[in-house]
Every structure is written in C-alpha cells, then in structure tokens.
PDB file of C-alpha atoms in Angstrom:
ATOM      1  CA  MET A   1      59.334 -99.825 -69.839  1.00  0.00           C
ATOM      2  CA  GLY A   2      57.284-101.255 -67.090  1.00  0.00           C
ATOM      3  CA  GLY A   3      59.860 -99.981 -64.699  1.00  0.00           C
ATOM      4  CA  ARG A   4      59.470 -96.492 -66.077  1.00  0.00           C
ATOM      5  CA  MET A   5      55.760 -96.505 -65.706  1.00  0.00           C
ATOM      6  CA  HIS A   6      55.952 -97.453 -62.066  1.00  0.00           C
ATOM      7  CA  THR A   7      58.715 -95.105 -61.355  1.00  0.00           C
ATOM      8  CA  LYS A   8      57.303 -91.842 -59.942  1.00  0.00           C
ATOM      9  CA  SER A   9      58.856 -88.759 -58.638  1.00  0.00           C
ATOM     10  CA  ASP A  10      58.971 -88.036 -54.990  1.00  0.00           C
ATOM     11  CA  SER A  11      56.647 -85.088 -55.361  1.00  0.00           C
ATOM     12  CA  GLU A  12      54.012 -87.113 -57.079  1.00  0.00           C
ATOM     13  CA  VAL A  13      54.247 -89.822 -54.487  1.00  0.00           C
ATOM     14  CA  THR A  14      53.944 -87.294 -51.714  1.00  0.00           C
ATOM     15  CA  SER A  15      50.966 -85.566 -53.287  1.00  0.00           C
ATOM     16  CA  ASN A  16      49.189 -88.818 -53.982  1.00  0.00           C
ATOM     17  CA  SER A  17      49.713 -90.010 -50.505  1.00  0.00           C
ATOM     18  CA  MET A  18      48.394 -86.827 -49.044  1.00  0.00           C
ATOM     19  CA  GLU A  19      45.320 -86.941 -51.277  1.00  0.00           C
ATOM     20  CA  GLN A  20      44.630 -90.513 -50.295  1.00  0.00           C
ATOM     21  CA  SER A  21      45.291 -90.061 -46.608  1.00  0.00           C
ATOM     22  CA  SER A  22      43.395 -86.830 -46.034  1.00  0.00           C
ATOM     23  CA  PRO A  23      39.712 -86.631 -46.824  1.00  0.00           C
ATOM     24  CA  ALA A  24      38.311 -83.968 -49.070  1.00  0.00           C
ATOM     25  CA  ARG A  25      38.471 -80.567 -47.323  1.00  0.00           C
ATOM     26  CA  SER A  26      36.346 -77.547 -47.883  1.00  0.00           C
ATOM     27  CA  PRO A  27      38.043 -74.398 -49.014  1.00  0.00           C
ATOM     28  CA  PRO A  28      39.578 -72.420 -46.163  1.00  0.00           C
ATOM     29  CA  ARG A  29      37.210 -69.960 -44.435  1.00  0.00           C
ATOM     30  CA  ARG A  30      38.198 -66.361 -44.573  1.00  0.00           C
ATOM     31  CA  PRO A  31      39.104 -65.300 -41.045  1.00  0.00           C
ATOM     32  CA  LEU A  32      37.229 -62.507 -39.259  1.00  0.00           C
ATOM     33  CA  TYR A  33      39.256 -59.537 -38.136  1.00  0.00           C
ATOM     34  CA  TYR A  34      38.709 -56.139 -36.587  1.00  0.00           C
ATOM     35  CA  VAL A  35      40.396 -53.071 -37.813  1.00  0.00           C
ATOM     36  CA  GLN A  36      41.808 -50.756 -35.220  1.00  0.00           C
ATOM     37  CA  SER A  37      41.595 -47.021 -35.865  1.00  0.00           C
ATOM     38  CA  PRO A  38      44.998 -46.161 -37.243  1.00  0.00           C
ATOM     39  CA  SER A  39      47.027 -43.331 -35.912  1.00  0.00           C
ATOM     40  CA  ASN A  40      48.226 -40.468 -38.052  1.00  0.00           C
ATOM     41  CA  HIS A  41      51.456 -42.323 -38.725  1.00  0.00           C
ATOM     42  CA  ASP A  42      49.588 -45.419 -39.906  1.00  0.00           C
ATOM     43  CA  VAL A  43      47.276 -43.299 -42.081  1.00  0.00           C
ATOM     44  CA  GLU A  44      50.288 -41.838 -43.837  1.00  0.00           C
ATOM     45  CA  LYS A  45      51.614 -45.312 -44.524  1.00  0.00           C
ATOM     46  CA  MET A  46      48.304 -46.599 -45.795  1.00  0.00           C
ATOM     47  CA  SER A  47      47.577 -43.565 -47.985  1.00  0.00           C
ATOM     48  CA  TYR A  48      49.274 -45.269 -50.943  1.00  0.00           C
ATOM     49  CA  GLY A  49      46.310 -47.594 -51.448  1.00  0.00           C
ATOM     50  CA  SER A  50      47.814 -50.685 -49.916  1.00  0.00           C
ATOM     51  CA  SER A  51      45.328 -53.175 -48.545  1.00  0.00           C
ATOM     52  CA  PRO A  52      45.736 -55.184 -45.400  1.00  0.00           C
ATOM     53  CA  MET A  53      46.362 -58.301 -47.489  1.00  0.00           C
ATOM     54  CA  GLY A  54      48.490 -56.738 -50.147  1.00  0.00           C
ATOM     55  CA  SER A  55      50.987 -54.757 -48.069  1.00  0.00           C
ATOM     56  CA  PRO A  56      54.177 -56.752 -47.888  1.00  0.00           C
ATOM     57  CA  HIS A  57      55.643 -54.700 -45.067  1.00  0.00           C
ATOM     58  CA  HIS A  58      52.866 -55.153 -42.555  1.00  0.00           C
ATOM     59  CA  HIS A  59      51.812 -58.316 -40.847  1.00  0.00           C
ATOM     60  CA  PHE A  60      48.264 -58.362 -39.668  1.00  0.00           C
ATOM     61  CA  HIS A  61      47.208 -60.839 -37.043  1.00  0.00           C
ATOM     62  CA  TYR A  62      43.718 -62.116 -37.366  1.00  0.00           C
ATOM     63  CA  TYR A  63      41.960 -63.416 -34.342  1.00  0.00           C
ATOM     64  CA  LEU A  64      38.507 -64.208 -33.135  1.00  0.00           C
ATOM     65  CA  SER A  65      37.186 -62.447 -30.112  1.00  0.00           C
ATOM     66  CA  SER A  66      33.918 -62.050 -28.286  1.00  0.00           C
ATOM     67  CA  PRO A  67      31.869 -58.815 -28.725  1.00  0.00           C
ATOM     68  CA  ILE A  68      32.518 -57.812 -25.100  1.00  0.00           C
ATOM     69  CA  GLN A  69      36.236 -58.226 -25.453  1.00  0.00           C
ATOM     70  CA  HIS A  70      36.143 -56.379 -28.765  1.00  0.00           C
ATOM     71  CA  SER A  71      34.213 -53.464 -27.276  1.00  0.00           C
ATOM     72  CA  ARG A  72      36.665 -53.226 -24.387  1.00  0.00           C
ATOM     73  CA  GLU A  73      39.655 -53.388 -26.663  1.00  0.00           C
ATOM     74  CA  SER A  74      38.125 -50.886 -29.125  1.00  0.00           C
ATOM     75  CA  SER A  75      37.329 -48.400 -26.334  1.00  0.00           C
ATOM     76  CA  THR A  76      40.817 -48.854 -24.909  1.00  0.00           C
ATOM     77  CA  SER A  77      42.356 -48.400 -28.334  1.00  0.00           C
ATOM     78  CA  ARG A  78      40.273 -45.261 -28.973  1.00  0.00           C
ATOM     79  CA  PHE A  79      41.272 -43.790 -25.619  1.00  0.00           C
ATOM     80  CA  SER A  80      44.935 -44.610 -26.344  1.00  0.00           C
ATOM     81  CA  ALA A  81      44.655 -43.030 -29.753  1.00  0.00           C
ATOM     82  CA  SER A  82      43.047 -39.944 -28.276  1.00  0.00           C
ATOM     83  CA  LEU A  83      45.860 -39.656 -25.760  1.00  0.00           C
ATOM     84  CA  LYS A  84      48.365 -39.930 -28.563  1.00  0.00           C
ATOM     85  CA  ASN A  85      46.530 -37.350 -30.629  1.00  0.00           C
ATOM     86  CA  PRO A  86      45.373 -34.305 -28.535  1.00  0.00           C
ATOM     87  CA  ARG A  87      43.182 -33.120 -31.365  1.00  0.00           C
ATOM     88  CA  ASN A  88      41.131 -36.300 -31.325  1.00  0.00           C
ATOM     89  CA  PHE A  89      40.901 -36.077 -27.521  1.00  0.00           C
ATOM     90  CA  SER A  90      39.636 -32.510 -27.607  1.00  0.00           C
ATOM     91  CA  SER A  91      37.108 -33.329 -30.325  1.00  0.00           C
ATOM     92  CA  ASN A  92      35.845 -36.318 -28.335  1.00  0.00           C
ATOM     93  CA  TRP A  93      35.611 -34.165 -25.203  1.00  0.00           C
ATOM     94  CA  LYS A  94      33.611 -31.566 -27.125  1.00  0.00           C
ATOM     95  CA  LYS A  95      31.249 -34.274 -28.282  1.00  0.00           C
ATOM     96  CA  LEU A  96      30.788 -35.479 -24.730  1.00  0.00           C
ATOM     97  CA  HIS A  97      30.448 -31.957 -23.315  1.00  0.00           C
ATOM     98  CA  PRO A  98      28.840 -29.683 -25.868  1.00  0.00           C
ATOM     99  CA  HIS A  99      28.878 -25.919 -25.384  1.00  0.00           C
ATOM    100  CA  PRO A 100      25.967 -24.632 -23.320  1.00  0.00           C
ATOM    101  CA  GLN A 101      25.018 -22.241 -26.077  1.00  0.00           C
ATOM    102  CA  HIS A 102      24.362 -25.158 -28.418  1.00  0.00           C
ATOM    103  CA  ASP A 103      22.168 -26.821 -25.814  1.00  0.00           C
ATOM    104  CA  ALA A 104      20.066 -23.673 -25.292  1.00  0.00           C
ATOM    105  CA  ASP A 105      16.531 -24.141 -26.373  1.00  0.00           C
ATOM    106  CA  PRO A 106      15.445 -21.547 -28.971  1.00  0.00           C
ATOM    107  CA  ASP A 107      12.003 -21.528 -27.354  1.00  0.00           C
ATOM    108  CA  ASP A 108      13.588 -20.437 -24.050  1.00  0.00           C
ATOM    109  CA  ASP A 109      15.376 -17.608 -25.846  1.00  0.00           C
ATOM    110  CA  ALA A 110      12.109 -16.541 -27.403  1.00  0.00           C
ATOM    111  CA  ASP A 111      10.386 -16.620 -23.999  1.00  0.00           C
ATOM    112  CA  ASP A 112      13.181 -14.550 -22.474  1.00  0.00           C
ATOM    113  CA  GLY A 113      12.855 -12.035 -25.281  1.00  0.00           C
ATOM    114  CA  ASP A 114       9.102 -11.847 -24.745  1.00  0.00           C
ATOM    115  CA  ASP A 115       9.591 -11.295 -21.009  1.00  0.00           C
ATOM    116  CA  LEU A 116      12.076  -8.493 -21.672  1.00  0.00           C
ATOM    117  CA  ASP A 117       9.741  -6.855 -24.166  1.00  0.00           C
ATOM    118  CA  ARG A 118       6.833  -7.159 -21.732  1.00  0.00           C
ATOM    119  CA  SER A 119       8.837  -5.685 -18.856  1.00  0.00           C
ATOM    120  CA  SER A 120      10.058  -2.814 -21.030  1.00  0.00           C
ATOM    121  CA  ARG A 121       6.493  -2.097 -22.145  1.00  0.00           C
ATOM    122  CA  ASN A 122       5.301  -2.135 -18.545  1.00  0.00           C
ATOM    123  CA  LEU A 123       8.111   0.207 -17.568  1.00  0.00           C
ATOM    124  CA  ARG A 124       7.224   2.633 -20.353  1.00  0.00           C
ATOM    125  CA  LEU A 125       3.560   2.405 -19.369  1.00  0.00           C
ATOM    126  CA  TYR A 126       4.340   3.184 -15.719  1.00  0.00           C
ATOM    127  CA  PHE A 127       6.531   6.079 -16.776  1.00  0.00           C
ATOM    128  CA  CYS A 128       3.746   7.482 -18.965  1.00  0.00           C
ATOM    129  CA  PHE A 129       1.269   7.186 -16.077  1.00  0.00           C
ATOM    130  CA  PHE A 130       3.687   8.906 -13.724  1.00  0.00           C
ATOM    131  CA  LEU A 131       4.333  11.683 -16.240  1.00  0.00           C
ATOM    132  CA  LEU A 132       0.603  12.138 -16.807  1.00  0.00           C
ATOM    133  CA  PHE A 133      -0.026  12.250 -13.055  1.00  0.00           C
ATOM    134  CA  LEU A 134       2.777  14.773 -12.616  1.00  0.00           C
ATOM    135  CA  MET A 135       1.360  16.997 -15.365  1.00  0.00           C
ATOM    136  CA  LEU A 136      -2.163  16.824 -13.930  1.00  0.00           C
ATOM    137  CA  PHE A 137      -0.908  17.518 -10.419  1.00  0.00           C
ATOM    138  CA  THR A 138       1.140  20.469 -11.650  1.00  0.00           C
ATOM    139  CA  LEU A 139      -1.845  21.847 -13.547  1.00  0.00           C
ATOM    140  CA  PHE A 140      -4.086  21.400 -10.511  1.00  0.00           C
ATOM    141  CA  SER A 141      -1.507  23.118  -8.282  1.00  0.00           C
ATOM    142  CA  ILE A 142      -1.234  26.072 -10.667  1.00  0.00           C
ATOM    143  CA  ILE A 143      -5.013  26.406 -10.718  1.00  0.00           C
ATOM    144  CA  LEU A 144      -5.144  26.392  -6.898  1.00  0.00           C
ATOM    145  CA  TRP A 145      -2.283  28.876  -6.679  1.00  0.00           C
ATOM    146  CA  GLY A 146      -3.971  31.196  -9.161  1.00  0.00           C
ATOM    147  CA  ALA A 147      -7.290  30.882  -7.348  1.00  0.00           C
ATOM    148  CA  SER A 148      -5.671  31.696  -4.009  1.00  0.00           C
ATOM    149  CA  LYS A 149      -4.403  35.042  -5.331  1.00  0.00           C
ATOM    150  CA  SER A 150      -7.948  36.318  -5.487  1.00  0.00           C
ATOM    151  CA  TYR A 151      -8.311  35.763  -1.703  1.00  0.00           C
ATOM    152  CA  LYS A 152      -5.746  38.234  -0.471  1.00  0.00           C
ATOM    153  CA  PRO A 153      -6.062  38.841   3.290  1.00  0.00           C
ATOM    154  CA  ARG A 154      -7.271  42.264   4.376  1.00  0.00           C
ATOM    155  CA  LEU A 155      -5.720  44.386   7.114  1.00  0.00           C
ATOM    156  CA  ILE A 156      -7.386  47.504   8.515  1.00  0.00           C
ATOM    157  CA  VAL A 157      -5.621  49.793  11.009  1.00  0.00           C
ATOM    158  CA  LYS A 158      -8.363  51.172  13.222  1.00  0.00           C
ATOM    159  CA  SER A 159      -6.692  53.504  15.672  1.00  0.00           C
ATOM    160  CA  ILE A 160      -3.690  54.388  17.760  1.00  0.00           C
ATOM    161  CA  VAL A 161      -3.665  55.490  21.396  1.00  0.00           C
ATOM    162  CA  PHE A 162      -0.766  57.456  22.907  1.00  0.00           C
ATOM    163  CA  GLU A 163      -0.710  56.642  26.612  1.00  0.00           C
ATOM    164  CA  ASN A 164       2.137  58.853  27.731  1.00  0.00           C
ATOM    165  CA  LEU A 165       4.876  61.153  26.470  1.00  0.00           C
ATOM    166  CA  ASN A 166       7.929  62.297  28.413  1.00  0.00           C
ATOM    167  CA  VAL A 167      10.893  64.484  27.395  1.00  0.00           C
ATOM    168  CA  GLN A 168      13.795  65.158  29.759  1.00  0.00           C
ATOM    169  CA  SER A 169      17.458  65.952  29.684  1.00  0.00           C
ATOM    170  CA  GLY A 170      19.946  63.135  29.945  1.00  0.00           C
ATOM    171  CA  ASN A 171      23.009  61.417  28.481  1.00  0.00           C
ATOM    172  CA  ASP A 172      23.248  58.815  25.747  1.00  0.00           C
ATOM    173  CA  GLY A 173      25.305  55.649  25.983  1.00  0.00           C
ATOM    174  CA  SER A 174      28.568  57.453  25.296  1.00  0.00           C
ATOM    175  CA  GLY A 175      27.878  60.173  27.852  1.00  0.00           C
ATOM    176  CA  VAL A 176      26.840  62.915  25.427  1.00  0.00           C
ATOM    177  CA  PRO A 177      24.202  65.197  27.028  1.00  0.00           C
ATOM    178  CA  THR A 178      20.958  65.469  25.026  1.00  0.00           C
ATOM    179  CA  ASP A 179      17.196  65.417  25.389  1.00  0.00           C
ATOM    180  CA  MET A 180      15.753  61.920  25.979  1.00  0.00           C
ATOM    181  CA  LEU A 181      12.240  60.924  24.864  1.00  0.00           C
ATOM    182  CA  SER A 182       9.994  58.180  26.211  1.00  0.00           C
ATOM    183  CA  LEU A 183       6.773  57.251  24.440  1.00  0.00           C
ATOM    184  CA  ASN A 184       4.178  54.529  24.878  1.00  0.00           C
ATOM    185  CA  SER A 185       1.320  53.782  22.411  1.00  0.00           C
ATOM    186  CA  THR A 186      -0.970  51.015  21.250  1.00  0.00           C
ATOM    187  CA  VAL A 187      -2.024  50.291  17.648  1.00  0.00           C
ATOM    188  CA  ARG A 188      -5.335  48.520  17.100  1.00  0.00           C
ATOM    189  CA  MET A 189      -6.264  46.820  13.833  1.00  0.00           C
ATOM    190  CA  VAL A 190      -8.376  44.046  12.294  1.00  0.00           C
ATOM    191  CA  TYR A 191      -7.029  41.127  10.226  1.00  0.00           C
ATOM    192  CA  ARG A 192      -9.422  39.210   7.962  1.00  0.00           C
ATOM    193  CA  ASN A 193      -8.871  36.047   5.898  1.00  0.00           C
ATOM    194  CA  PRO A 194     -11.557  35.755   3.176  1.00  0.00           C
ATOM    195  CA  ALA A 195     -10.236  32.489   1.692  1.00  0.00           C
ATOM    196  CA  THR A 196     -12.682  29.598   1.543  1.00  0.00           C
ATOM    197  CA  PHE A 197     -10.207  26.693   1.260  1.00  0.00           C
ATOM    198  CA  PHE A 198      -7.002  27.638   3.106  1.00  0.00           C
ATOM    199  CA  GLY A 199      -5.735  29.282   6.265  1.00  0.00           C
ATOM    200  CA  VAL A 200      -2.762  31.630   6.577  1.00  0.00           C
ATOM    201  CA  HIS A 201       0.266  32.036   8.838  1.00  0.00           C
ATOM    202  CA  VAL A 202       0.783  35.715   9.665  1.00  0.00           C
ATOM    203  CA  THR A 203       3.964  37.530  10.714  1.00  0.00           C
ATOM    204  CA  SER A 204       5.118  41.141  10.427  1.00  0.00           C
ATOM    205  CA  THR A 205       8.099  43.439  10.417  1.00  0.00           C
ATOM    206  CA  PRO A 206       8.598  45.739  13.443  1.00  0.00           C
ATOM    207  CA  PHE A 207       6.101  48.591  13.798  1.00  0.00           C
ATOM    208  CA  GLN A 208       7.913  51.918  13.764  1.00  0.00           C
ATOM    209  CA  LEU A 209       6.893  55.406  14.753  1.00  0.00           C
ATOM    210  CA  SER A 210       9.264  57.948  13.256  1.00  0.00           C
ATOM    211  CA  TYR A 211       9.649  61.676  13.087  1.00  0.00           C
ATOM    212  CA  TYR A 212      10.820  62.031   9.490  1.00  0.00           C
ATOM    213  CA  GLN A 213      13.935  59.812   9.504  1.00  0.00           C
ATOM    214  CA  LEU A 214      14.274  59.583  13.279  1.00  0.00           C
ATOM    215  CA  ALA A 215      12.667  56.470  14.807  1.00  0.00           C
ATOM    216  CA  ILE A 216      11.307  57.241  18.270  1.00  0.00           C
ATOM    217  CA  ALA A 217       9.279  54.069  19.011  1.00  0.00           C
ATOM    218  CA  SER A 218       8.950  50.471  17.767  1.00  0.00           C
ATOM    219  CA  GLY A 219       6.936  47.336  18.492  1.00  0.00           C
ATOM    220  CA  GLN A 220       6.522  43.721  17.317  1.00  0.00           C
ATOM    221  CA  MET A 221       3.349  41.836  16.447  1.00  0.00           C
ATOM    222  CA  HIS A 222       3.110  38.226  17.599  1.00  0.00           C
ATOM    223  CA  LYS A 223       2.759  35.692  14.782  1.00  0.00           C
ATOM    224  CA  PHE A 224      -0.475  33.765  14.539  1.00  0.00           C
ATOM    225  CA  TYR A 225      -2.528  31.464  12.304  1.00  0.00           C
ATOM    226  CA  GLU A 226      -5.810  32.598  10.836  1.00  0.00           C
ATOM    227  CA  SER A 227      -8.205  29.934   9.582  1.00  0.00           C
ATOM    228  CA  ARG A 228     -10.332  30.284   6.471  1.00  0.00           C
ATOM    229  CA  LYS A 229     -13.192  32.793   6.387  1.00  0.00           C
ATOM    230  CA  SER A 230     -12.333  34.304   9.736  1.00  0.00           C
ATOM    231  CA  GLU A 231     -10.987  37.514  11.260  1.00  0.00           C
ATOM    232  CA  ARG A 232      -9.428  38.755  14.488  1.00  0.00           C
ATOM    233  CA  LYS A 233      -8.659  41.988  16.283  1.00  0.00           C
ATOM    234  CA  LEU A 234      -5.019  42.775  17.013  1.00  0.00           C
ATOM    235  CA  SER A 235      -3.295  45.128  19.424  1.00  0.00           C
ATOM    236  CA  VAL A 236       0.397  45.962  19.105  1.00  0.00           C
ATOM    237  CA  VAL A 237       2.311  47.972  21.682  1.00  0.00           C
ATOM    238  CA  VAL A 238       4.695  50.529  20.143  1.00  0.00           C
ATOM    239  CA  PHE A 239       6.967  52.253  22.624  1.00  0.00           C
ATOM    240  CA  GLY A 240      10.281  54.018  22.995  1.00  0.00           C
ATOM    241  CA  HIS A 241      12.342  54.447  26.157  1.00  0.00           C
ATOM    242  CA  GLN A 242      15.034  57.062  26.627  1.00  0.00           C
ATOM    243  CA  ILE A 243      15.513  57.732  22.913  1.00  0.00           C
ATOM    244  CA  PRO A 244      18.250  60.376  22.383  1.00  0.00           C
ATOM    245  CA  LEU A 245      17.029  63.261  20.201  1.00  0.00           C
ATOM    246  CA  TYR A 246      20.294  65.182  19.626  1.00  0.00           C
ATOM    247  CA  GLY A 247      18.253  68.271  18.854  1.00  0.00           C
ATOM    248  CA  GLY A 248      16.536  66.558  15.912  1.00  0.00           C
ATOM    249  CA  VAL A 249      13.046  67.269  17.206  1.00  0.00           C
ATOM    250  CA  SER A 250      12.995  71.031  17.517  1.00  0.00           C
ATOM    251  CA  VAL A 251       9.277  71.072  18.357  1.00  0.00           C
ATOM    252  CA  LEU A 252       9.873  69.267  21.613  1.00  0.00           C
ATOM    253  CA  GLY A 253      12.810  71.452  22.561  1.00  0.00           C
ATOM    254  CA  ASN A 254      10.623  74.506  22.888  1.00  0.00           C
ATOM    255  CA  THR A 255       7.652  72.862  24.603  1.00  0.00           C
ATOM    256  CA  LYS A 256       9.138  70.181  26.827  1.00  0.00           C
ATOM    257  CA  GLU A 257       7.906  72.083  29.856  1.00  0.00           C
ATOM    258  CA  HIS A 258       4.388  72.279  28.403  1.00  0.00           C
ATOM    259  CA  LEU A 259       3.794  68.946  26.608  1.00  0.00           C
ATOM    260  CA  GLU A 260       0.029  69.593  26.408  1.00  0.00           C
ATOM    261  CA  ASN A 261       0.821  72.081  23.673  1.00  0.00           C
ATOM    262  CA  VAL A 262       2.886  69.591  21.616  1.00  0.00           C
ATOM    263  CA  ALA A 263       1.742  68.670  18.079  1.00  0.00           C
ATOM    264  CA  LEU A 264       4.234  66.122  16.767  1.00  0.00           C
ATOM    265  CA  PRO A 265       3.691  64.655  13.231  1.00  0.00           C
ATOM    266  CA  LEU A 266       4.616  60.961  13.043  1.00  0.00           C
ATOM    267  CA  ASN A 267       4.558  58.116  10.549  1.00  0.00           C
ATOM    268  CA  LEU A 268       3.610  54.568  11.391  1.00  0.00           C
ATOM    269  CA  THR A 269       5.099  51.970   9.013  1.00  0.00           C
ATOM    270  CA  PHE A 270       5.145  48.154   8.980  1.00  0.00           C
ATOM    271  CA  THR A 271       4.642  45.169   6.640  1.00  0.00           C
ATOM    272  CA  VAL A 272       2.411  42.162   7.285  1.00  0.00           C
ATOM    273  CA  ARG A 273       3.359  38.851   5.642  1.00  0.00           C
ATOM    274  CA  SER A 274       0.783  36.093   5.142  1.00  0.00           C
ATOM    275  CA  ARG A 275       1.655  32.592   3.921  1.00  0.00           C
ATOM    276  CA  ALA A 276      -0.886  30.021   2.802  1.00  0.00           C
ATOM    277  CA  PHE A 277      -0.073  26.282   2.569  1.00  0.00           C
ATOM    278  CA  ILE A 278      -2.735  24.950   0.224  1.00  0.00           C
ATOM    279  CA  LEU A 279      -1.509  21.382  -0.382  1.00  0.00           C
ATOM    280  CA  GLY A 280       0.705  20.876   2.608  1.00  0.00           C
ATOM    281  CA  ARG A 281       4.126  22.253   1.723  1.00  0.00           C
ATOM    282  CA  LEU A 282       3.756  21.595  -2.002  1.00  0.00           C
ATOM    283  CA  VAL A 283       1.649  24.605  -2.979  1.00  0.00           C
ATOM    284  CA  ARG A 284       2.404  27.878  -1.199  1.00  0.00           C
ATOM    285  CA  SER A 285       0.934  31.303  -1.675  1.00  0.00           C
ATOM    286  CA  LYS A 286       2.376  34.454  -0.089  1.00  0.00           C
ATOM    287  CA  PHE A 287       0.770  37.824   0.484  1.00  0.00           C
ATOM    288  CA  TYR A 288       2.448  41.067   1.527  1.00  0.00           C
ATOM    289  CA  THR A 289       0.652  44.117   2.884  1.00  0.00           C
ATOM    290  CA  ARG A 290       2.713  47.271   3.360  1.00  0.00           C
ATOM    291  CA  VAL A 291       1.110  49.873   5.573  1.00  0.00           C
ATOM    292  CA  ARG A 292       1.968  53.524   6.019  1.00  0.00           C
ATOM    293  CA  CYS A 293      -0.140  55.723   8.313  1.00  0.00           C
ATOM    294  CA  SER A 294       0.195  59.397   9.055  1.00  0.00           C
ATOM    295  CA  VAL A 295      -0.700  60.484  12.570  1.00  0.00           C
ATOM    296  CA  THR A 296      -0.208  63.607  14.690  1.00  0.00           C
ATOM    297  CA  LEU A 297       0.551  63.284  18.383  1.00  0.00           C
ATOM    298  CA  HIS A 298      -1.284  65.943  20.382  1.00  0.00           C
ATOM    299  CA  GLY A 299      -0.140  66.465  23.917  1.00  0.00           C
ATOM    300  CA  ASN A 300      -3.643  67.307  25.099  1.00  0.00           C
ATOM    301  CA  LYS A 301      -5.118  64.056  23.678  1.00  0.00           C
ATOM    302  CA  LEU A 302      -3.062  61.493  25.516  1.00  0.00           C
ATOM    303  CA  GLY A 303      -5.045  58.356  26.292  1.00  0.00           C
ATOM    304  CA  LYS A 304      -7.614  59.011  23.577  1.00  0.00           C
ATOM    305  CA  PRO A 305      -7.794  56.856  20.427  1.00  0.00           C
ATOM    306  CA  LEU A 306      -6.918  58.527  17.139  1.00  0.00           C
ATOM    307  CA  HIS A 307      -8.760  57.004  14.217  1.00  0.00           C
ATOM    308  CA  LEU A 308      -6.521  55.968  11.317  1.00  0.00           C
ATOM    309  CA  THR A 309      -9.060  54.387   8.983  1.00  0.00           C
ATOM    310  CA  ASP A 310      -8.690  57.184   6.456  1.00  0.00           C
ATOM    311  CA  SER A 311      -5.063  57.996   7.275  1.00  0.00           C
ATOM    312  CA  CYS A 312      -3.363  54.782   6.116  1.00  0.00           C
ATOM    313  CA  VAL A 313      -2.104  53.635   2.716  1.00  0.00           C
ATOM    314  CA  TYR A 314      -2.010  49.894   1.925  1.00  0.00           C
ATOM    315  CA  LYS A 315       0.208  48.415  -0.794  1.00  0.00           C
TER     316      LYS A 315
END
C-alpha cells in the first residue's frame, strides 16, 4: 500500500516538478497588435463575423513596433491598398485636391455679384444720361432749325444794263447759214442776310436771258459767304456770243440793219440757294429763292440801266 501511495504517474511528476522549479508567474499579457486596412478580398472573407482570434483559417502575427515604424508601415500599406484599389486612390486624391468650386468662398461670390450689379447699374445710368442728352440736343437742334426759317435771306434785283447788241449773218457749227446774235449785259442786285446767329453760303443756278423758249444769253454768279446781319451788292455778267437764231426771232430779222428800233421782250430767270450751318454740320438750314424778271431790250437804250425792282417775281 505504501508503494501505491508513492507511486505517481509521469504526468503528475512532471507537473509537480515544473511547479516546484518555476516560480509563480503572472498571467500572460495580451499582446498589442495593429490592424492593417483590409483589401476588398479580405473584407469579403471577414464579412462572416469571424474575429482575428476566432478565425481558424487565418494566422495573425502580433508584434510590437515603435510609433514611427507603425506610421511608416501604415502609410505604405495605405498607398499599396490604394494602388490595388483605384477607387480608393481616386477618393484619396480628391481629398488631397478638392475641386476649386468647393474651395470658393461664398463671400467672394457675393462680392462678384455685387460688382456685376453695380457695373450694370452704372451702365444703365450712363445709357440714360446719353439718351437724355441726345433728346435734349435733338430738341435744341429742332428749335434752332425752326427759328432759322424765320430769317430767310432776301434778294432784290435792282437793274440790268445792256451794253451791246449785234445781229449778223453767219453759219452754225454744222455749216447751216442763219442769223447770229451777240449780246452783253450786266445784272445788278442786293443780297441781304437778316439772321442774328448764323451766316449763309450762297450759290446760284446760271442766269438766263431767253426770248420765249430760246436762250440767247447766260451768266454765272460766283459763290460767296454772307455773315449774319449783313448785305452785299452783286453784279453778274450775262452774255451770248454768236447764238444761232434759225429765224426764231422774227423781230430782229426785219430790223437788223436798224437795231436802234429794236424792242425785244426777254425773261431773266435764275435760282439762288443759301445754306446755313448753325451747329457746324449737325444742323443745316437751306433757303431757295427763285427769281423771274420781265425786261424789254430797247435798241436805243443800250448802256442805260433798266430798273427791275417792280418787274421781278420771287418765290
């Protein structure tokens, strides 16, 4: 019996010896570990609720590392994971480089909007001022134009002097024989500008002396400028040289040998044009004076002035 009591199994002897030989140990400390961000493939495997300790198919290695080494390894692992997954890489890139529209300051947008509104208001204001100025200028120009119409220039034909008259036989340009007439005369008149605030530029059509429809003499007045509230005397030479008659002036045919007995009725016609530039070239006013005078050429009154004050019609 004593031999049974001292007889122990090998396991008991081994356990007792280990308990005696080794001092009392504290319970094992749970090791620290870092979890690496799993890839999509690892997420699919871990989606069944398995824990790092409970998964029989995965062996996790636990190790201690310094914070610097861990940060390097974690950044390297994140970069590797982003390279493996393009979506994660693009999302990380977007986080690092946000869209400029998201970085825009709403206050800057508001300031830009205020500047645009202010510039548009200024533009509308300038346009209104320009339109108002244009309307006022147009109204002022119309008033000046209307006022200028009451200052129509006046033209008075004073007299005409026939210096000489000659009728002789001859040939026209084609060689047809006919009576040829030569006449020389001078028309005297007065031009007056009664306007108080503008001058006028004066021109005229040719002066014509005609026997009914046959023109026997013509002349041209030189253009001139007449200042405000002034007048001038004008002389225009009206002459004809070797005018073929073709028997159209029967009065001369019978008295060409005795021209002192000639009484030839004539008409003097011309038109005087006056232009006034009131505001430079912007406001213009035009005046037309049409003159028709009846005069009788007497052969015995050559060189004497014939008064036409009461013989002219002005239109």
